[in-house]
Coordinates of C-alpha atoms in Angstrom, one line a residue:
Chain A
M12 CA 0.0 0.0 0.0
N13 CA 1.3 3.4 -0.9
P14 CA 1.9 5.8 2.0
L15 CA -0.8 8.3 2.6
P16 CA 0.1 11.9 1.9
L17 CA 0.7 13.4 5.2
T18 CA -1.7 16.2 5.8
N19 CA -0.9 17.4 9.2
A20 CA -3.4 20.3 9.3
D21 CA -1.9 22.1 12.3
E22 CA 1.6 22.1 10.7
E23 CA 0.2 23.2 7.4
R24 CA -1.8 26.1 9.0
F25 CA 1.5 27.2 10.6
L26 CA 3.3 27.0 7.3
I27 CA 0.6 29.1 5.6
Q28 CA 0.8 31.7 8.3
R29 CA 4.6 31.8 7.7
L30 CA 4.0 32.5 4.0
A31 CA 2.4 35.8 4.9
R32 CA 5.6 36.9 6.5
S33 CA 8.9 37.8 4.9
G34 CA 12.4 36.5 4.8
S35 CA 13.8 33.1 5.4
Q36 CA 10.7 31.9 7.4
R37 CA 8.6 32.5 4.3
E38 CA 11.0 30.7 2.0
H39 CA 11.3 27.8 4.3
A40 CA 7.5 27.5 4.6
A41 CA 7.1 27.8 0.9
A42 CA 9.7 25.0 0.3
Q43 CA 7.9 22.7 2.8
L44 CA 4.5 23.2 1.2
F45 CA 5.9 22.9 -2.3
A46 CA 7.6 19.6 -1.5
R47 CA 4.3 18.3 -0.1
Y48 CA 1.8 19.6 -2.7
A49 CA 3.6 20.4 -5.9
P50 CA 3.9 16.7 -6.9
L51 CA 0.2 16.2 -6.2
F52 CA -0.9 19.2 -8.2
H53 CA 1.5 18.2 -11.0
R54 CA -0.1 14.8 -11.2
H55 CA -3.6 16.2 -11.0
F56 CA -2.9 18.7 -13.8
Q57 CA -1.5 16.0 -16.1
R58 CA -4.5 13.9 -15.4
H59 CA -6.5 16.8 -16.7
G60 CA -4.7 16.9 -20.0
L61 CA -1.7 19.1 -19.4
R62 CA 1.8 18.1 -20.7
P63 CA 4.4 17.7 -17.9
A64 CA 6.0 21.1 -18.7
E65 CA 2.6 22.9 -18.8
A66 CA 1.6 21.2 -15.6
E67 CA 4.9 22.4 -13.9
E68 CA 4.3 25.9 -15.1
L69 CA 0.8 25.8 -13.7
V70 CA 2.1 24.4 -10.4
Q71 CA 4.4 27.5 -10.2
E72 CA 1.5 29.8 -10.9
V73 CA -0.6 28.1 -8.2
F74 CA 2.2 28.6 -5.7
I75 CA 2.5 32.3 -6.6
L76 CA -1.2 32.6 -5.9
I77 CA -0.7 30.8 -2.6
L78 CA 2.1 33.1 -1.6
R79 CA 0.0 36.1 -2.5
G80 CA -3.1 34.9 -0.8
A81 CA -1.7 33.4 2.4
S82 CA -2.5 36.5 4.5
N83 CA -6.2 36.0 3.6
Y84 CA -6.3 32.3 4.7
Q85 CA -8.6 32.0 7.7
A86 CA -7.3 29.1 9.8
G87 CA -10.6 28.3 11.3
A88 CA -12.6 28.4 8.1
A89 CA -11.3 25.4 6.2
P90 CA -8.5 22.8 6.6
P91 CA -5.3 23.9 4.8
S92 CA -5.6 21.0 2.3
A93 CA -9.1 22.2 1.2
W94 CA -7.8 25.8 0.7
L95 CA -4.8 24.7 -1.2
W96 CA -6.7 22.4 -3.5
M97 CA -9.3 25.1 -4.0
I98 CA -6.6 27.4 -5.4
A99 CA -5.2 24.6 -7.6
R100 CA -8.7 23.7 -8.9
N101 CA -9.5 27.3 -9.7
A102 CA -6.2 27.8 -11.5
L103 CA -6.8 24.8 -13.6
I104 CA -10.3 26.0 -14.5
S105 CA -8.9 29.4 -15.4
R106 CA -6.2 27.8 -17.5
H107 CA -8.7 25.8 -19.4
R108 CA -10.7 28.9 -20.1
R109 CA -7.6 30.7 -21.4
K110 CA -6.4 27.8 -23.6
E111 CA -8.0 24.6 -24.9
P112 CA -6.5 21.6 -23.2
V113 CA -4.3 19.3 -25.3
V114 CA -6.5 16.4 -24.4
D115 CA -10.1 16.7 -23.4
D116 CA -10.6 16.7 -19.6
E117 CA -12.7 13.6 -19.3
Q118 CA -10.6 11.9 -21.9
A119 CA -7.4 12.4 -20.0
Y120 CA -9.0 11.1 -16.8
T121 CA -10.4 8.1 -18.7
L122 CA -7.0 7.4 -20.2
A123 CA -5.3 7.6 -16.8
L124 CA -7.9 5.3 -15.2
E125 CA -7.7 2.8 -18.1
R126 CA -4.0 2.5 -17.4
L127 CA -4.8 1.7 -13.8
V128 CA -7.4 -0.9 -14.7
A129 CA -5.2 -2.4 -17.4
D130 CA -2.4 -3.0 -15.0
P131 CA -3.9 -3.9 -11.7
E132 CA -1.8 -5.0 -8.9
P133 CA -2.1 -8.7 -8.4
T134 CA -4.6 -9.5 -5.7
D135 CA -6.8 -12.3 -4.5
D136 CA -9.3 -9.9 -3.2
E137 CA -12.3 -10.1 -5.5
L138 CA -14.2 -7.3 -3.7
A139 CA -11.2 -4.9 -4.0
D140 CA -10.8 -5.8 -7.7
C141 CA -14.5 -5.2 -8.3
V142 CA -14.6 -1.9 -6.5
R143 CA -11.4 -0.7 -8.3
R144 CA -12.8 -1.7 -11.7
Q145 CA -16.2 -0.2 -11.1
F146 CA -14.9 3.0 -9.6
A147 CA -12.7 3.4 -12.7
R148 CA -15.8 3.2 -14.9
F149 CA -17.6 5.6 -12.7
A150 CA -14.7 8.0 -12.8
A151 CA -14.6 7.8 -16.6
E152 CA -18.2 9.1 -16.7
H153 CA -18.1 11.4 -13.6
G154 CA -14.6 12.7 -13.4
E155 CA -15.2 15.6 -10.9
R156 CA -17.4 13.5 -8.7
A157 CA -14.7 10.8 -8.5
E158 CA -12.1 13.3 -7.6
V159 CA -14.2 14.7 -4.8
L160 CA -14.6 11.2 -3.3
E161 CA -10.9 10.7 -3.6
H162 CA -10.3 13.9 -1.7
I163 CA -12.7 12.9 1.0
A164 CA -10.9 9.5 1.5
W165 CA -7.3 10.9 1.2
H166 CA -7.7 14.0 3.4
G167 CA -10.6 13.0 5.7
W168 CA -12.6 16.0 4.5
K169 CA -16.0 16.7 5.9
P170 CA -18.8 18.1 3.6
Q171 CA -18.0 21.7 4.6
D172 CA -14.4 21.2 3.4
V173 CA -15.7 20.0 0.1
A174 CA -17.8 23.2 0.0
T175 CA -14.6 25.2 0.2
L176 CA -13.1 23.2 -2.7
L177 CA -16.1 23.6 -4.9
G178 CA -17.1 27.1 -3.8
R179 CA -20.6 26.1 -3.0
S180 CA -22.9 26.6 0.0
P181 CA -23.1 23.9 2.6
G182 CA -26.6 23.0 1.5
A183 CA -25.7 22.8 -2.1
T184 CA -22.6 20.7 -1.3
R185 CA -24.7 18.2 0.8
E186 CA -26.9 17.8 -2.2
Y187 CA -23.9 17.4 -4.6
L188 CA -22.4 14.7 -2.4
S189 CA -25.7 12.9 -2.2
Q190 CA -25.8 13.0 -6.0
C191 CA -22.3 11.7 -6.1
R192 CA -23.3 8.6 -4.1
K193 CA -26.4 8.1 -6.2
A194 CA -24.3 8.2 -9.4
L195 CA -21.8 5.7 -8.0
R196 CA -24.5 3.3 -6.7
P197 CA -25.3 1.6 -10.0
Y198 CA -21.6 0.9 -10.7
L199 CA -21.1 -0.7 -7.3
E200 CA -24.1 -2.9 -7.9
A201 CA -21.7 -5.2 -9.8
C202 CA -19.8 -5.8 -6.5
R203 CA -23.0 -6.4 -4.5
E204 CA -22.3 -10.2 -4.3
W205 CA -19.0 -9.6 -2.5
L206 CA -20.3 -6.6 -0.5
E207 CA -23.0 -8.9 0.9
E208 CA -20.5 -11.6 1.8
T209 CA -18.0 -9.4 3.6
Chain B
M10 CA -40.6 9.7 -0.7
N11 CA -41.9 10.7 2.7
H12 CA -40.1 12.5 5.5
D13 CA -39.0 9.5 7.3
E14 CA -37.5 7.9 4.2
R15 CA -35.8 11.1 3.2
N16 CA -34.4 11.5 6.7
R17 CA -33.1 7.9 6.7
E18 CA -31.5 8.4 3.3
E19 CA -29.8 11.6 4.4
D20 CA -28.5 10.0 7.6
D21 CA -27.2 7.1 5.5
D22 CA -25.4 9.5 3.1
I23 CA -23.9 11.3 6.1
A24 CA -22.7 8.0 7.6
W25 CA -21.4 6.8 4.2
L26 CA -19.3 10.0 3.7
A27 CA -18.0 9.9 7.3
I28 CA -16.8 6.3 6.8
L29 CA -15.3 7.2 3.5
A30 CA -13.4 10.0 5.3
G31 CA -12.1 7.5 7.9
R32 CA -14.5 8.2 10.8
E33 CA -16.8 5.7 12.5
P34 CA -20.3 7.1 12.9
P35 CA -22.3 5.2 15.4
G36 CA -25.3 3.2 14.2
A37 CA -24.5 3.1 10.5
D38 CA -26.3 0.5 8.4
P39 CA -24.0 -2.5 8.0
R40 CA -24.3 -2.5 4.2
T41 CA -23.4 1.2 4.1
Q42 CA -20.4 0.4 6.3
R43 CA -19.2 -2.4 4.0
E44 CA -19.6 -0.3 0.9
A45 CA -17.9 2.8 2.2
R46 CA -15.0 0.8 3.8
A47 CA -14.4 -1.1 0.6
L48 CA -14.4 2.1 -1.4
R49 CA -12.1 3.9 1.1
R50 CA -9.7 1.0 1.2
M51 CA -9.4 1.0 -2.6
L52 CA -9.0 4.8 -2.8
L53 CA -6.3 4.8 -0.1
E54 CA -4.4 2.1 -2.0
R55 CA -4.4 4.5 -4.9
A56 CA -3.6 7.7 -2.9
P57 CA -0.6 9.5 -4.4
S58 CA 2.3 10.2 -2.2
A59 CA 4.4 13.3 -2.6
G60 CA 7.5 11.2 -3.1
S61 CA 6.0 8.6 -5.5
A62 CA 7.1 10.4 -8.6
P63 CA 9.5 13.1 -9.6
G64 CA 7.6 16.4 -9.3
P65 CA 8.2 20.0 -10.1
S66 CA 11.5 21.3 -9.0
W67 CA 11.6 23.6 -6.0
E68 CA 15.0 24.9 -7.1
A69 CA 13.5 25.9 -10.5
F70 CA 10.6 27.7 -8.8
K71 CA 12.9 29.5 -6.4
Q72 CA 15.1 30.7 -9.2
R73 CA 12.1 32.1 -10.9
L74 CA 11.0 33.8 -7.7
D75 CA 14.5 35.2 -7.1
R76 CA 14.6 36.4 -10.7
E77 CA 11.1 37.9 -10.9
G78 CA 10.8 38.8 -7.2
W79 CA 8.8 37.1 -4.6
P80 CA 5.2 38.0 -4.8
E81 CA 4.0 40.5 -2.2
A82 CA 1.6 39.0 0.2
E83 CA -1.8 40.6 -0.3
R84 CA -2.9 42.9 2.4
P85 CA -5.6 41.1 4.4
R86 CA -9.1 42.0 3.2
R87 CA -10.4 45.1 4.8
W88 CA -12.9 43.3 7.0
V89 CA -10.1 41.0 8.3
R90 CA -7.9 43.9 9.5
M91 CA -10.7 46.2 10.5
P92 CA -10.0 47.3 14.1
Q93 CA -12.4 45.7 16.5
A94 CA -13.7 49.0 17.8
L95 CA -14.6 50.2 14.3
A96 CA -16.3 46.9 13.6
A97 CA -18.2 47.1 16.9
G98 CA -19.2 50.7 16.0
I99 CA -20.5 49.7 12.6
A100 CA -22.4 46.7 14.1
L101 CA -23.9 49.0 16.8
M102 CA -25.1 51.4 14.1
V103 CA -26.6 48.6 12.0
V104 CA -28.4 47.3 15.1
S105 CA -29.7 50.7 16.0
V106 CA -31.0 51.5 12.6
T107 CA -32.7 48.1 12.4
A108 CA -34.3 48.6 15.8
L109 CA -35.5 52.1 14.9
Y110 CA -36.8 50.9 11.6
S111 CA -38.7 48.1 13.4
V112 CA -40.3 50.6 15.8
W113 CA -41.1 53.1 13.2
S114 CA -42.7 50.6 10.8
F115 CA -44.6 48.8 13.6
R116 CA -43.3 45.5 12.3
V117 CA -41.5 42.9 14.2
L118 CA -38.4 41.9 12.3
P119 CA -36.9 38.5 12.6
D120 CA -34.5 38.3 15.5
L121 CA -31.4 36.6 14.1
S122 CA -28.3 35.4 15.8
A123 CA -25.1 37.0 14.6
D124 CA -24.1 33.9 12.7
F125 CA -27.4 33.2 11.1
D126 CA -26.7 33.1 7.4
D127 CA -28.9 30.5 5.8
Y128 CA -32.6 30.7 5.8
P129 CA -34.5 27.4 6.3
L130 CA -36.4 26.2 3.4
A131 CA -40.1 26.9 3.8
R132 CA -41.9 23.7 3.5
G133 CA -45.7 23.7 3.7
D134 CA -45.8 20.2 5.1
V135 CA -43.5 20.8 8.0
A136 CA -45.6 20.7 11.2
V137 CA -44.0 23.0 13.8
P138 CA -44.3 21.6 17.3
E139 CA -45.9 23.9 19.8
R140 CA -44.9 24.6 23.3
F141 CA -47.4 26.3 25.6
V142 CA -45.9 28.5 28.3
A143 CA -47.0 31.3 30.6
H144 CA -44.7 33.9 29.1
P145 CA -43.6 33.1 25.5
R146 CA -41.3 36.1 25.3
R147 CA -39.5 35.2 28.5
A148 CA -39.2 31.5 27.5
V149 CA -37.8 32.5 24.1
E150 CA -35.2 34.8 25.7
G151 CA -34.1 31.8 27.8
L152 CA -33.9 29.6 24.8
K153 CA -31.8 32.2 22.9
R154 CA -29.3 32.3 25.7
Q155 CA -29.0 28.5 25.5
L156 CA -28.6 28.6 21.7
K157 CA -25.9 31.3 21.9
A158 CA -24.1 29.2 24.5
L159 CA -24.2 26.2 22.1
N160 CA -23.1 28.4 19.1
L161 CA -26.3 27.6 17.1
P162 CA -27.5 30.1 14.6
Y163 CA -31.2 30.9 15.2
R164 CA -34.0 33.0 14.0
V165 CA -37.0 34.2 16.1
Q166 CA -40.0 35.5 14.4
E167 CA -43.4 36.7 15.6
V168 CA -46.1 34.8 13.8
A169 CA -49.9 35.0 14.3
R170 CA -50.0 32.3 17.0
G171 CA -46.9 33.1 18.9
L172 CA -43.2 33.2 18.6
Q173 CA -41.5 30.8 16.3
V174 CA -37.9 29.9 16.9
E175 CA -35.8 28.1 14.3
F176 CA -32.2 27.0 14.7
Y177 CA -29.8 25.0 12.6
V178 CA -28.0 22.1 14.2
G179 CA -26.3 20.7 11.1
P180 CA -25.9 17.1 9.9
E181 CA -23.5 16.1 12.8
P182 CA -24.6 17.9 15.9
A183 CA -22.0 18.2 18.7
P184 CA -22.7 15.9 21.7
S185 CA -23.7 19.0 23.7
V186 CA -26.3 19.9 21.1
A187 CA -27.5 16.3 20.8
S188 CA -28.0 16.1 24.6
F189 CA -29.7 19.5 24.6
L190 CA -32.2 18.3 21.9
D191 CA -32.8 15.1 23.9
E192 CA -33.5 17.1 27.1
Q193 CA -36.0 19.2 25.3
N194 CA -37.4 16.3 23.4
W195 CA -37.1 18.2 20.1
S196 CA -36.6 16.5 16.8
V197 CA -34.5 17.7 13.9
G198 CA -36.0 18.4 10.5
D199 CA -34.7 16.7 7.4
D200 CA -33.0 20.0 6.5
Y201 CA -31.2 20.0 9.9
W202 CA -33.3 22.8 11.3
V203 CA -35.3 22.6 14.6
R204 CA -38.5 24.6 14.7
V205 CA -40.6 25.4 17.8
L206 CA -43.6 27.6 18.2
Y207 CA -44.0 29.2 21.7
R208 CA -47.6 29.9 22.5
E209 CA -49.2 31.5 25.5
Q210 CA -51.1 29.0 27.8

């Protein structure tokens, strides 16, 4: 199992506060956050159709936005991961508005997931295989919804944190998440046999 | 779909999301638990780690910043750096104008808590439970104090039959809020609002 990205919220809050200062503290904090998030953003942008060099350029733009906006981050409002991902998401949306993506958004996601499905890790776990396969199919049809569910699992986000990412009201986000689950349900029906057994 | 079914479905969604995020909500349906856990396990296996692939170079970024200059941190938005005294003055002025307008127009405005920012959905089929008391206004003042202590946004509105109090408890009420609701024997609506009508005995 791959290690989970460490998202120590308190440490990241501290680092973001340091970004709003000047001098070596700011540089050190920027380097720490860059080491943690730049590879994740880079991978995310490539998954959305950007070439590696374009993705790296966008990562740099995102970090410039983070450096500029750090003084407006409200520590109590959202976990750092949700705030940082919100900036990355908005930057990607702006970039796609400015310039057509090399590969269509959904197509890139589908390609990435097809690679995952085509080369599964060997496993004897039929339930895990089924869930992996069906989630890939779901993600091919519902890219953004799949990403939101990934964020919830990876970062332990609550619905209000997803609201920060999406820029929606809490009520609209609850409805969105309910619709995510409804959309996923038919795909997981194929795994029902193993889900009942477990 | 009736209210009970909708409530059950919403509760189930909340539990499913909580398990997906790695929490253990009490009383979740076993099938929901199995599904959310299997999905979480699969997603965690696929979680990217920062060191799993060569990423963008910090050195290259730092060189760019050194060349172009590090971006100035934005000045905090005005409301963030507004001195507290000035903020309090403005708040006082708003409250005074609102109160004067209320008296002048002979209308009772809704009494909102400071953090009330989301109006409940008006649903015709919501039956508001009634509480008969000797002094509705006094009882509502007491309730408002309790809601403030629990940090719950509320709205008090004078309606034809008495004083209606509405407050939002959210999908995952804190234990203190849950025990408060139990004590009062109040149920939460499917939109996570509690509504009570205080009437004179």
